[in-house]
Amino acid sequence: MSIRELLRDNIRSLEPYSSARDDFSGTASVFLDANENWQDFVDFDNINRYPDPHSSAVKRAVSEVFGYDERMVSIGNGSDELIDIMYRLFCTPGRDSVLIMPPTYGEYKVLASINDVDVHTVVQNSDFSLNVEAIKKALDECSPKLMFICSPNNPTGVSVPFEVIRELTEYNRGITVVDEAYLDFSSNRSAVDLIAGNERVVVLRTLSKAWALAGGRIGISVTSPEIADLIYMVKYPYNVPLLSQAYAAAALSRADRVRKEVALTVAERERVKKLLEETEGVHTVFSSDANFLLVRMNKAHEVFLELRKRGIIVRDRSREVLCDSCLRITIGSREENDLLVSAVREVLGGV
Ligand SMILES: *Cc1c(COP(=O)(O)O)cnc(C)c1O
């Protein structure tokens, strides 16, 4: 199906808002077109002006750092905004559906509920690989508008092999959203390489994890230029604040430092994995391509509560399908990780 056919009916005929900065984006000496205040009271350059609706400087820096064609890049208020935009572009409330493969990122389902869109699920295999045959069957039977593949996956840390992603994106007649929030920590090939041959592939990245900018809310989508234009049409005109655009460009100019830190995080992840594996009461530390570990242990919920009493907060994932008795533990500084490991050992010795 073409992108146009997949769109929500009302979006196909949408007359988009045109902001002052859409109508005029050149240089001038006097701007009296957007009802802004001519002065600022807090001493931050240009804070009295609306931010660039295109996030052009961020887009340019992202394209340079990751090697993308700039026309394929959109900047969102976190990837969460971009996921929501996918629903608003393609899913008619009360009629359409999406496909997810639990255990995975919770926002896909929450945003489906908010948009009144049905969710079909194909649970992963017990080793957290995707059940490809069952997914194909669900695609045949349910014709979802969107399918979400998270790779490396949250909360498991497991990557989906590139060839499996290719196979599923080719089979899916709807849009496949490949969420690569943690790709910086892995050496896997990005699904961005599939877009040239398949305009129904949407890839999401973020500056919230490896780039240490969670507070800046910078999400990135890589799509065909046609979908990028559609995203621009439905997003809030000024979706990314001026300060976030400035800090994002600054973070992206430090790519060398970020890559070094990522390598250290990966080494630290493997060190913590080994320490936890040597811990009495720990059953499995799943191999991870991300900046966290999923750990199956005795009485995970009790351990979670005991760690919390000691001021160490991890994520209890025990109630997620296939994740019984599992905690998700983010890799922190070396000191934080050592504190975590010794606390887990103490608690597991006592529960
Ligand atoms: C953290 C995370 C994101 C990032 O969301 P932002 O809105 O960009 O902060 C996206 N997807 C997954 C799977 C995540 O774990």
mmCIF file of N, CA and C and ligand atoms in Angstrom, residues 77-81 83 105 108 150 154 179 181-182 205-209 214 217-219, ligand 1:
data_model
loop_
_atom_site.group_PDB
_atom_site.id
_atom_site.type_symbol
_atom_site.label_atom_id
_atom_site.label_comp_id
_atom_site.label_asym_id
_atom_site.label_seq_id
_atom_site.Cartn_x
_atom_site.Cartn_y
_atom_site.Cartn_z
ATOM 1 N N ASN A 77 9.622 16.199 20.119
ATOM 2 C CA ASN A 77 9.752 16.475 21.543
ATOM 3 C C ASN A 77 9.877 15.108 22.239
ATOM 4 N N GLY A 78 11.066 14.537 22.145
ATOM 5 C CA GLY A 78 11.286 13.148 22.538
ATOM 6 C C GLY A 78 10.761 12.214 21.463
ATOM 7 N N SER A 79 11.209 10.940 21.477
ATOM 8 C CA SER A 79 10.622 10.010 20.504
ATOM 9 C C SER A 79 9.177 9.730 20.843
ATOM 10 N N ASP A 80 8.805 9.963 22.107
ATOM 11 C CA ASP A 80 7.403 9.759 22.471
ATOM 12 C C ASP A 80 6.467 10.600 21.598
ATOM 13 N N GLU A 81 6.862 11.843 21.304
ATOM 14 C CA GLU A 81 6.021 12.660 20.425
ATOM 15 C C GLU A 81 5.930 12.025 19.034
ATOM 16 N N ILE A 83 6.212 8.876 18.212
ATOM 17 C CA ILE A 83 5.344 7.688 18.245
ATOM 18 C C ILE A 83 3.883 8.135 18.181
ATOM 19 N N TYR A 105 8.565 -1.846 25.066
ATOM 20 C CA TYR A 105 8.369 -0.493 25.593
ATOM 21 C C TYR A 105 6.874 -0.208 25.796
ATOM 22 N N TYR A 108 4.075 2.237 23.506
ATOM 23 C CA TYR A 108 3.341 1.889 22.283
ATOM 24 C C TYR A 108 1.880 1.600 22.622
ATOM 25 N N CYS A 150 11.185 -2.956 18.524
ATOM 26 C CA CYS A 150 12.128 -2.212 19.354
ATOM 27 C C CYS A 150 13.443 -2.985 19.378
ATOM 28 N N ASN A 154 13.673 -2.757 24.847
ATOM 29 C CA ASN A 154 13.467 -2.424 26.246
ATOM 30 C C ASN A 154 12.247 -3.228 26.698
ATOM 31 N N ASP A 179 12.197 1.096 16.558
ATOM 32 C CA ASP A 179 12.636 1.994 17.630
ATOM 33 C C ASP A 179 14.071 1.627 18.012
ATOM 34 N N ALA A 181 16.190 3.345 20.029
ATOM 35 C CA ALA A 181 16.611 4.239 21.118
ATOM 36 C C ALA A 181 17.971 3.839 21.709
ATOM 37 N N TYR A 182 18.272 2.534 21.682
ATOM 38 C CA TYR A 182 19.516 2.046 22.309
ATOM 39 C C TYR A 182 20.549 1.603 21.282
ATOM 40 N N ARG A 205 15.195 7.329 16.701
ATOM 41 C CA ARG A 205 16.356 7.385 17.585
ATOM 42 C C ARG A 205 16.111 8.500 18.592
ATOM 43 N N THR A 206 17.003 8.671 19.531
ATOM 44 C CA THR A 206 16.773 9.666 20.573
ATOM 45 C C THR A 206 18.105 10.165 21.109
ATOM 46 N N LEU A 207 18.101 11.375 21.659
ATOM 47 C CA LEU A 207 19.294 11.860 22.358
ATOM 48 C C LEU A 207 19.170 11.615 23.869
ATOM 49 N N SER A 208 18.110 10.882 24.289
ATOM 50 C CA SER A 208 17.844 10.721 25.727
ATOM 51 C C SER A 208 18.764 9.727 26.423
ATOM 52 N N LYS A 209 19.391 8.818 25.705
ATOM 53 C CA LYS A 209 20.136 7.742 26.352
ATOM 54 C C LYS A 209 21.636 7.980 26.190
ATOM 55 N N ALA A 214 18.215 13.459 28.227
ATOM 56 C CA ALA A 214 16.816 13.075 28.483
ATOM 57 C C ALA A 214 15.972 14.294 28.844
ATOM 58 N N ARG A 217 14.571 16.465 25.793
ATOM 59 C CA ARG A 217 13.472 15.937 24.978
ATOM 60 C C ARG A 217 13.742 16.076 23.481
ATOM 61 N N ILE A 218 14.736 15.367 23.005
ATOM 62 C CA ILE A 218 15.027 15.385 21.576
ATOM 63 C C ILE A 218 14.885 13.978 21.013
ATOM 64 N N GLY A 219 13.820 13.756 20.253
ATOM 65 C CA GLY A 219 13.626 12.503 19.537
ATOM 66 C C GLY A 219 13.900 12.724 18.061
HETATM 67 C C1 LIG B 1 13.937 5.628 26.497
HETATM 68 C C2 LIG B 1 13.240 5.131 25.283
HETATM 69 C C3 LIG B 1 12.847 6.003 24.279
HETATM 70 C C4 LIG B 1 13.179 7.459 24.376
HETATM 71 O O1 LIG B 1 12.096 8.240 24.542
HETATM 72 P P1 LIG B 1 12.308 9.831 24.479
HETATM 73 O O2 LIG B 1 10.913 10.306 24.409
HETATM 74 O O3 LIG B 1 13.094 10.126 23.241
HETATM 75 O O4 LIG B 1 13.042 10.234 25.716
HETATM 76 C C5 LIG B 1 12.230 5.504 23.155
HETATM 77 N N1 LIG B 1 12.012 4.191 23.018
HETATM 78 C C6 LIG B 1 12.412 3.315 23.960
HETATM 79 C C7 LIG B 1 12.207 1.876 23.729
HETATM 80 C C8 LIG B 1 13.012 3.763 25.120
HETATM 81 O O5 LIG B 1 13.380 2.881 26.060
#
